[in-house]
Short mmCIF file of C-alpha atoms and ligand atoms in Angstrom, two decimals:
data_model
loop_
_atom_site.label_atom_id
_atom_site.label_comp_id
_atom_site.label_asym_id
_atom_site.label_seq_id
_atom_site.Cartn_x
_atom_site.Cartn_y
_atom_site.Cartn_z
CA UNK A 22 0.00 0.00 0.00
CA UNK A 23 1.23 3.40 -1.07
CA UNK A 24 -0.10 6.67 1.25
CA UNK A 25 -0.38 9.89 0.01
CA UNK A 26 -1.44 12.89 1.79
CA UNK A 27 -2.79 15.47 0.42
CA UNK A 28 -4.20 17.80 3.21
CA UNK A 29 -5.35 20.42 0.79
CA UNK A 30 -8.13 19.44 -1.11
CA UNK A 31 -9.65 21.58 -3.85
CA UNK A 32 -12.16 21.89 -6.09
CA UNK A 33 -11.22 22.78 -9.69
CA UNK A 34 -13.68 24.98 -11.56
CA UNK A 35 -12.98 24.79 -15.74
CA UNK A 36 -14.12 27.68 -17.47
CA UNK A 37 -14.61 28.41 -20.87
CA UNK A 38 -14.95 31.62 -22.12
CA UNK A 39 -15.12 33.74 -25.99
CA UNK A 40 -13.72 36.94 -23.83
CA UNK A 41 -12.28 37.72 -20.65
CA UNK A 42 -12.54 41.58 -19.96
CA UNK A 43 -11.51 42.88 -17.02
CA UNK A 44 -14.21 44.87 -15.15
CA UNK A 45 -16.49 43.66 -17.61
CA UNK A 46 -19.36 40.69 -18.16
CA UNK A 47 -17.99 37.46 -19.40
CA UNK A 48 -20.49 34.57 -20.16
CA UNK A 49 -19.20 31.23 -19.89
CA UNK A 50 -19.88 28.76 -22.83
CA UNK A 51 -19.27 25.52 -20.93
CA UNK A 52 -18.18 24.39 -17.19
CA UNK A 53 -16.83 21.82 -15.68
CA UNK A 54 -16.18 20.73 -11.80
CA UNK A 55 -13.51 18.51 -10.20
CA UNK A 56 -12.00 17.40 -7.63
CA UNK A 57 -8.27 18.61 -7.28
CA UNK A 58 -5.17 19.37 -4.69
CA UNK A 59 -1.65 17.53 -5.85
CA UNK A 60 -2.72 14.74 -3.44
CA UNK A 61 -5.23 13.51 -5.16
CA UNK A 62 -3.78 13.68 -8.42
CA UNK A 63 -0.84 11.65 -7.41
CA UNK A 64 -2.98 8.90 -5.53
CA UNK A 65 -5.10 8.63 -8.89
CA UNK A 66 -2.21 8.20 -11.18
CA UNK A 67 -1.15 5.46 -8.63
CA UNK A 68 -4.02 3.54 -8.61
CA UNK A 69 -4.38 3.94 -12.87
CA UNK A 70 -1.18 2.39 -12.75
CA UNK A 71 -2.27 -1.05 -10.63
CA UNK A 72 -1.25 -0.55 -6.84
CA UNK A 73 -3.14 -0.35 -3.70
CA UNK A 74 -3.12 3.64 -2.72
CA UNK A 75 -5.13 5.51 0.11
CA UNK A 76 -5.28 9.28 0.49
CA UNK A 77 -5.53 11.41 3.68
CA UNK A 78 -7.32 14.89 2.74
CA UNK A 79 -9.81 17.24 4.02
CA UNK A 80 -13.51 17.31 2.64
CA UNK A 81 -16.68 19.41 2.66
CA UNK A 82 -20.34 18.20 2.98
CA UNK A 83 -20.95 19.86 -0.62
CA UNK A 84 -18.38 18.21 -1.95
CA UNK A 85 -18.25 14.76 0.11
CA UNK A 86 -20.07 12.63 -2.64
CA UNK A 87 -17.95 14.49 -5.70
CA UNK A 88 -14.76 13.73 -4.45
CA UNK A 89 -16.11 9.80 -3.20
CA UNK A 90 -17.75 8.99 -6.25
CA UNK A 91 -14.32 10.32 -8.05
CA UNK A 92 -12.20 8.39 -5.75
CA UNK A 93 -13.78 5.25 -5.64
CA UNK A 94 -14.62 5.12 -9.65
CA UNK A 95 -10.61 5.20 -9.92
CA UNK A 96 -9.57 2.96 -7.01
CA UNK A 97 -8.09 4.94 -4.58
CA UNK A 98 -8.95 4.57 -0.86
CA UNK A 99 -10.07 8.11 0.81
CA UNK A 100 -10.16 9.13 4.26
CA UNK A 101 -11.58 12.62 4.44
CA UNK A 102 -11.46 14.72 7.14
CA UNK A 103 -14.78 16.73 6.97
CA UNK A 104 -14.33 20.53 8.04
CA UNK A 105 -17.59 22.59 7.77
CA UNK A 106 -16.04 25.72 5.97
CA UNK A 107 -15.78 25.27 2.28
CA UNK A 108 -12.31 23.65 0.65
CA UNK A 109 -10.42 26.11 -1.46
CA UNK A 110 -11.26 26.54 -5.21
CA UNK A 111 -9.05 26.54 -8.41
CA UNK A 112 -11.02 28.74 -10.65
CA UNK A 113 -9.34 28.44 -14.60
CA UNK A 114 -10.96 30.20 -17.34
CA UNK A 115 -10.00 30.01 -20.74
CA UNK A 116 -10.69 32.14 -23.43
CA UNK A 117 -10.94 31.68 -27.24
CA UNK A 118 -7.11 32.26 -27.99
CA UNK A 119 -6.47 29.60 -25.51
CA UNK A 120 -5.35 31.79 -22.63
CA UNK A 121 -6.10 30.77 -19.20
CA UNK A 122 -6.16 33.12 -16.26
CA UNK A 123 -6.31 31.14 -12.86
CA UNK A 124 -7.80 32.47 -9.23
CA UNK A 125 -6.29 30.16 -6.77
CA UNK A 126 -8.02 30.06 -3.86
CA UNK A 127 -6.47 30.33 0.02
CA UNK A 128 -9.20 27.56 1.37
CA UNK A 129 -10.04 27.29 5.11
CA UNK A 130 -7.86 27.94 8.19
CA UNK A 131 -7.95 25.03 10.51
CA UNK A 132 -8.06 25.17 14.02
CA UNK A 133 -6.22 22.57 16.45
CA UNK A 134 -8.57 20.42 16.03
CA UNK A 135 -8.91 19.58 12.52
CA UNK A 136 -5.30 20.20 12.21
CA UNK A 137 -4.70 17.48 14.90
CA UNK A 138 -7.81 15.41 13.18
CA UNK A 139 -5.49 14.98 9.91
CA UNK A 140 -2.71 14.07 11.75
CA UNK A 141 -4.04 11.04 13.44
CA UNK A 142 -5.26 9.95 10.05
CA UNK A 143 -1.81 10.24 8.78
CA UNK A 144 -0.22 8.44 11.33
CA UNK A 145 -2.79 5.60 10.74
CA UNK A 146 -1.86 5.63 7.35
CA UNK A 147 1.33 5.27 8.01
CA UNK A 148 1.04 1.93 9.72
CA UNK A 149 -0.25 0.27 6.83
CA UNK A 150 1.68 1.48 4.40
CA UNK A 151 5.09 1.18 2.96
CA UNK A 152 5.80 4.27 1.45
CA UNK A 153 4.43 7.86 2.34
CA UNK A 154 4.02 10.85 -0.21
CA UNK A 155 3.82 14.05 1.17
CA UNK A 156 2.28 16.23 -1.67
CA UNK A 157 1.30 19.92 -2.03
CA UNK A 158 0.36 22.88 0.05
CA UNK A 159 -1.45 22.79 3.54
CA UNK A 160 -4.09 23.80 4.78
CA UNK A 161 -4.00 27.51 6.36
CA UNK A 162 -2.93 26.91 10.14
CA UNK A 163 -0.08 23.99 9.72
CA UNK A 164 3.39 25.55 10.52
CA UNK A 165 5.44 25.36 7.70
CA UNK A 166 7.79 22.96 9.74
CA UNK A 167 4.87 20.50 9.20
CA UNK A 168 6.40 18.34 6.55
CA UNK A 169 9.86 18.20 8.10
CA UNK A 170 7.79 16.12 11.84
CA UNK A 171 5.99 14.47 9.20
CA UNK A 172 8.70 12.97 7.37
CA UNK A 173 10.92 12.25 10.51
CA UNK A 174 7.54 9.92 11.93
CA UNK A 175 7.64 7.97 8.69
CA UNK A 176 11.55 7.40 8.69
CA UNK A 177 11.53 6.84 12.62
CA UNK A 178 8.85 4.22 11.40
CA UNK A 179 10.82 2.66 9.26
CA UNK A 180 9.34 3.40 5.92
CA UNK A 181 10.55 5.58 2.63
CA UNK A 182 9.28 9.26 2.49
CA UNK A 183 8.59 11.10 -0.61
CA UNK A 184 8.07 15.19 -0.46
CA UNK A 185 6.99 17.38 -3.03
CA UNK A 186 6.00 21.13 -1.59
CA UNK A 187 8.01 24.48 -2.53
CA UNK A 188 9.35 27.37 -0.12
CA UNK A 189 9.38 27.18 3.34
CA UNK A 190 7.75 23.95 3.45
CA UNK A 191 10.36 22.33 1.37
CA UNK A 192 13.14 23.93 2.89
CA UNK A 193 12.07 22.78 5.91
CA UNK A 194 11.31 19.40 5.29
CA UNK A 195 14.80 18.90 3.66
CA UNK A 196 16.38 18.96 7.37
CA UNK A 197 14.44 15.48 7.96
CA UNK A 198 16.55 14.48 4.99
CA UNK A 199 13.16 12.44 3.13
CA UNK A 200 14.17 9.92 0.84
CA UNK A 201 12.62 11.62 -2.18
CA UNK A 202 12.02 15.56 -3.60
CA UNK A 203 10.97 16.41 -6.38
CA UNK A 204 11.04 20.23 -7.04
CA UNK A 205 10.85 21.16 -10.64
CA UNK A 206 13.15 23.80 -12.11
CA UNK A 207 11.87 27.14 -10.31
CA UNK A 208 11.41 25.13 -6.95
CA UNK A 209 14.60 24.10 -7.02
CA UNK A 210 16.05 26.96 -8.08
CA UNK A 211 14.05 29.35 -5.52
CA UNK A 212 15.59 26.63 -3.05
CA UNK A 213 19.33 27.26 -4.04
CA UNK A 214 18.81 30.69 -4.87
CA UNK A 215 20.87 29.76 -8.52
CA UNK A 216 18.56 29.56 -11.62
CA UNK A 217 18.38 26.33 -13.11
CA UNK A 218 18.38 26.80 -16.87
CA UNK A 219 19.68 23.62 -18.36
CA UNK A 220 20.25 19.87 -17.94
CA UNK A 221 23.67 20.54 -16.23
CA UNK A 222 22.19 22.68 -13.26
CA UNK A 223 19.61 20.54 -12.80
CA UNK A 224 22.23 17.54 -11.82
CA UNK A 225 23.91 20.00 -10.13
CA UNK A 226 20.89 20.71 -8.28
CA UNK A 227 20.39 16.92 -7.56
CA UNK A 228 23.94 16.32 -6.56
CA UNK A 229 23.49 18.75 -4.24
CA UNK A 230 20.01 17.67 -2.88
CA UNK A 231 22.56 14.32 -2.06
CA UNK A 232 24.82 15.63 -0.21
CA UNK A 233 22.05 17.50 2.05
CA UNK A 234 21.43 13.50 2.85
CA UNK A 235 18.12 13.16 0.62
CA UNK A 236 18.41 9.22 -1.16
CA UNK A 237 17.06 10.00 -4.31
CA UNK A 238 16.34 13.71 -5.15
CA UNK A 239 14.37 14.20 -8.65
CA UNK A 240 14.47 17.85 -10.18
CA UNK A 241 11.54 18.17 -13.29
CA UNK A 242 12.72 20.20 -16.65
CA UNK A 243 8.88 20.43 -18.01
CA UNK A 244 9.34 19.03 -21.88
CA UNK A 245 13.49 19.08 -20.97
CA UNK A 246 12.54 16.07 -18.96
CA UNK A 247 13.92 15.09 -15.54
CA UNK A 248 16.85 14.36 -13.74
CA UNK A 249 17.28 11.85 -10.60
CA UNK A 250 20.47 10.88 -8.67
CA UNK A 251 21.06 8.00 -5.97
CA UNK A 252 24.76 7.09 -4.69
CA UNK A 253 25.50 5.25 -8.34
CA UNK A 254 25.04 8.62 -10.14
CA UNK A 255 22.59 10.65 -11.85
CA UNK A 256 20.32 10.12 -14.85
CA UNK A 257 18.22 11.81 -17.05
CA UNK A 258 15.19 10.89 -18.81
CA UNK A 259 13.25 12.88 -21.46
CA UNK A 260 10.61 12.28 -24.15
CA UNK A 261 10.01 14.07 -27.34
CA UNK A 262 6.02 14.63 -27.34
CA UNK A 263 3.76 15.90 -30.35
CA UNK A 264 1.83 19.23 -29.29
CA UNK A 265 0.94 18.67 -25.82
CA UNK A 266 -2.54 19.55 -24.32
CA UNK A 267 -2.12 20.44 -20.66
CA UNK A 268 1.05 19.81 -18.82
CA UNK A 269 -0.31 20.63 -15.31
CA UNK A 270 -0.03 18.29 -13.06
CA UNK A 271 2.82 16.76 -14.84
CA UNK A 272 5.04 16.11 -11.91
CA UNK A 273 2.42 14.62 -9.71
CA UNK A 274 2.01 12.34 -12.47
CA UNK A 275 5.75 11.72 -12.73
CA UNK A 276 5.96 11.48 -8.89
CA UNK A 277 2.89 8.98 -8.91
CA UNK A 278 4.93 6.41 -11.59
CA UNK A 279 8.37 6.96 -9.55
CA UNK A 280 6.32 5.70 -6.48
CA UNK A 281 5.11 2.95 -8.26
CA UNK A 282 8.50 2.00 -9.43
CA UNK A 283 9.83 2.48 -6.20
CA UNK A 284 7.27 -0.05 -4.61
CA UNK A 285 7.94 -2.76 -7.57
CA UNK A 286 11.56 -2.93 -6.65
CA UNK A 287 12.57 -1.73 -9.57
CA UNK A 288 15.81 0.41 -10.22
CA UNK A 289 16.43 4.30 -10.73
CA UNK A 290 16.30 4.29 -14.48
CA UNK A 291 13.34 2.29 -14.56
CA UNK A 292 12.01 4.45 -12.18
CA UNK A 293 12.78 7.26 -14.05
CA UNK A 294 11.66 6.35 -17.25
CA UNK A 295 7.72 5.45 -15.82
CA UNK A 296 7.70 8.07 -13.59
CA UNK A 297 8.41 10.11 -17.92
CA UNK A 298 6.30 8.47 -19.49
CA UNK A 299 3.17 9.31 -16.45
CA UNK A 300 4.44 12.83 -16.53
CA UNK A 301 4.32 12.48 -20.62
CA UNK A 302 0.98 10.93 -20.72
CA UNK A 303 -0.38 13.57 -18.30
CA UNK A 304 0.46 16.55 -20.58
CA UNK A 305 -0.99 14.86 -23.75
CA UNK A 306 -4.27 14.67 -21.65
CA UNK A 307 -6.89 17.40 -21.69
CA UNK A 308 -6.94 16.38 -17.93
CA UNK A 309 -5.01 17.75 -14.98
CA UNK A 310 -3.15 15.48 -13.15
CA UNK A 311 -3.96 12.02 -14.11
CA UNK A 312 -2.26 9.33 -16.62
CA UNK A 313 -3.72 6.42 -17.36
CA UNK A 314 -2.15 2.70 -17.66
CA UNK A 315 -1.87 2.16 -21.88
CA UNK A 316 -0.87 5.76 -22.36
CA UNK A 317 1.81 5.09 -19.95
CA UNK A 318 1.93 1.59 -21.43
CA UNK A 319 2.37 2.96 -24.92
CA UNK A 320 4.91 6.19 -23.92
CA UNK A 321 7.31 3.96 -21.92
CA UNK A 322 9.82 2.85 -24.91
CA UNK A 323 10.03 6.22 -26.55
CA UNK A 324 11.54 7.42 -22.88
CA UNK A 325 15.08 8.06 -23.68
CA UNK A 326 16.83 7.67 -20.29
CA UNK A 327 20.69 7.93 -19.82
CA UNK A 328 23.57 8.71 -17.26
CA UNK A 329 25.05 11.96 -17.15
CA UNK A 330 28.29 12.06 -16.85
N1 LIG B 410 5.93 19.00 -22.78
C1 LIG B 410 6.41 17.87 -22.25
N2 LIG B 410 6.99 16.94 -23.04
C2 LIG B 410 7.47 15.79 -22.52
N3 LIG B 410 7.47 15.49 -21.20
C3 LIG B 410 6.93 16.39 -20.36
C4 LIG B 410 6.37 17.63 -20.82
N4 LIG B 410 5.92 18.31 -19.77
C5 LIG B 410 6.18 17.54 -18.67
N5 LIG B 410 6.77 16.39 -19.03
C6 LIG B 410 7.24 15.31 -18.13
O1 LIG B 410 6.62 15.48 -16.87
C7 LIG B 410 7.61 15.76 -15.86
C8 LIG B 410 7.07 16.75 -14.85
O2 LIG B 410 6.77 17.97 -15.47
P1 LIG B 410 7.07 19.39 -14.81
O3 LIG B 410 8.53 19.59 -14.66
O4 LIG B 410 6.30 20.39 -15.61
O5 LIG B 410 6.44 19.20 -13.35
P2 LIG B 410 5.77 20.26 -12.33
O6 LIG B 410 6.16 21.65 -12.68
O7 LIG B 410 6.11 19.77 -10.97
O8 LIG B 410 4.22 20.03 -12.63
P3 LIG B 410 2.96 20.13 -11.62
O9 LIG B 410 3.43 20.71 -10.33
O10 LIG B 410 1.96 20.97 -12.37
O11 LIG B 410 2.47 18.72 -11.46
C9 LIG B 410 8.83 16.28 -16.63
O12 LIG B 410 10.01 16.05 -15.86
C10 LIG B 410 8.75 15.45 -17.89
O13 LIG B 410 9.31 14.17 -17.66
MG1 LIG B 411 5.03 20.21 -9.22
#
């Protein structure tokens, strides 16, 4: 069993507009709802690709039977903590040219309660699992040393901990030296305080993720691919795609396949080159966030994957 958490659940509003005027009346022409937050993204991917996944998030009565119908339809095992303000919404709307302006929502502030409430359910799901993902933002109210206790309980327990969060959050959690992050490029470089331009910085990046005593950092390129290091070296892995559709949510698709790889023994190429091809499959989606198993199936050989030197 894989766990992911994925405190900050959200609800993803798709608009589609002709024009978007400031100030002015926009009518949509079509609208769609979903539920959204990193979490759940990666947890999805997961189960699309044939292992046994459960995700720790917070819910809302509006949107209890949304995000269970969702969940269940695709496999994934969801323990929602229900809070009775509303979870945060992703609002995209995107006009004729293509365009898409997005109001990101701030979502609820917990109290000590329902911050404490999300805990324990972590901590259960860290019992029956053998590897932990940490994914996304938190909820308003968690101190941004949150990650860090989180992935020192899931070491101290014995099991592998995989992070992906920016800023303070992933600064932080970097002292409890997880086994995996996986910034992409302006992450990263925010992190170092270097820009990351090109495939060289990026190992650079990862090499020096190492030595800050993280097993296997992974730093995402977008289309330029992605880099990953453990003590044998460092390796990149990149696919030439056709137009893509919509690459967001590429990396928790990438992280989702790593994971997988991860729990199937296999090694850090292999690893690599599914965790490409889910990122790959993602963007060539109309969806956000989620890859599904013959995409994957069908991207996996066209992964180019080799050692930098
Ligand atoms: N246009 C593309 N062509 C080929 N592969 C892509 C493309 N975009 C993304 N990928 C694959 O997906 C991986 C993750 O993408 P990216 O670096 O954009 O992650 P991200 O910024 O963390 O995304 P998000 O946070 O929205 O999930 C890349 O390392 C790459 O392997
Ligand atoms: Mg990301």
């Amino acid at each position: 069993m894989i766990s992911v958490v994925g405190f900050n659940t959200a609800i993803d509003r798709f608009i589609r507009l002709d024009t978007l005027g400031l100030g002015k009346v926009s009518r949509s022409l079509d609208e769609q709802v979903c539920p959204g937050g990193k979490g759940l993204h990666v947890a999805q991917t997961i189960a699309a690709l044939g292992e046994r996944v459960q995700l720790v998030g917070l819910v809302d009565s509006a949107h209890r039977n949304l995000i269970g119908r969702r969940l269940s339809e695709r496999g994934v095992l969801f323990h929602g903590i229900e809070i009775a303000d509303s979870l945060r919404t992703c609002i995209a709307l995107r006009d004729a040219t293509g365009q898409v302006t997005e109001v990101l929502g701030q979502g609820p502030l917990l109290n000590e309660e329902q911050r404490e409430a999300l805990l324990r359910a972590f901590r259960r799901s860290v019992d029956d699992s053998e590897l932990v993902i940490l994914s996304g933002s938190l909820p308003r109210g968690f101190p941004p040393t949150t990650y860090a206790e989180m992935a020192t309980y899931v070491r101290d327990a014995g099991k592998r901990c995989l992070v992906d969060a920016s800023g303070e959050l992933l600064r932080q959690a970097l002292q409890a030296q997880p086994f995996m992050v996986k910034p992409n490029r302006d992450e990263v470089a925010e992190l170092l305080g270097r820009p990351i331009d090109d495939l060289a910085a990026a190992a650079s990046a990862a090499r020096e993720l190492a030595v800050r005593g993280v097993e296997m950092p992974v730093v995402t390129m977008g289309a330029m691919g992605a880099v990953a290091a453990d003590a044998r070296g460092v390796w990149h892995a990149a696919i030439e795609l056709a137009p893509i559709r919509n690459a967001v949510g590429s990396g928790d698709c990438l992280l989702a396949g790593m994971a997988v790889g991860m729990v199937r023994g296999m090694t850090l190429e292999e690893t690599l080159r599914l965790g490409a091809a889910c990122g790959a499959a993602n963007a060539q989606g109309e969806e956000t966030g989620f890859a599904e198993r013959p995409a994957v199936a069908a991207l996996l050989s066209q992964v180019r994957v080799h050692r930098l030197a």
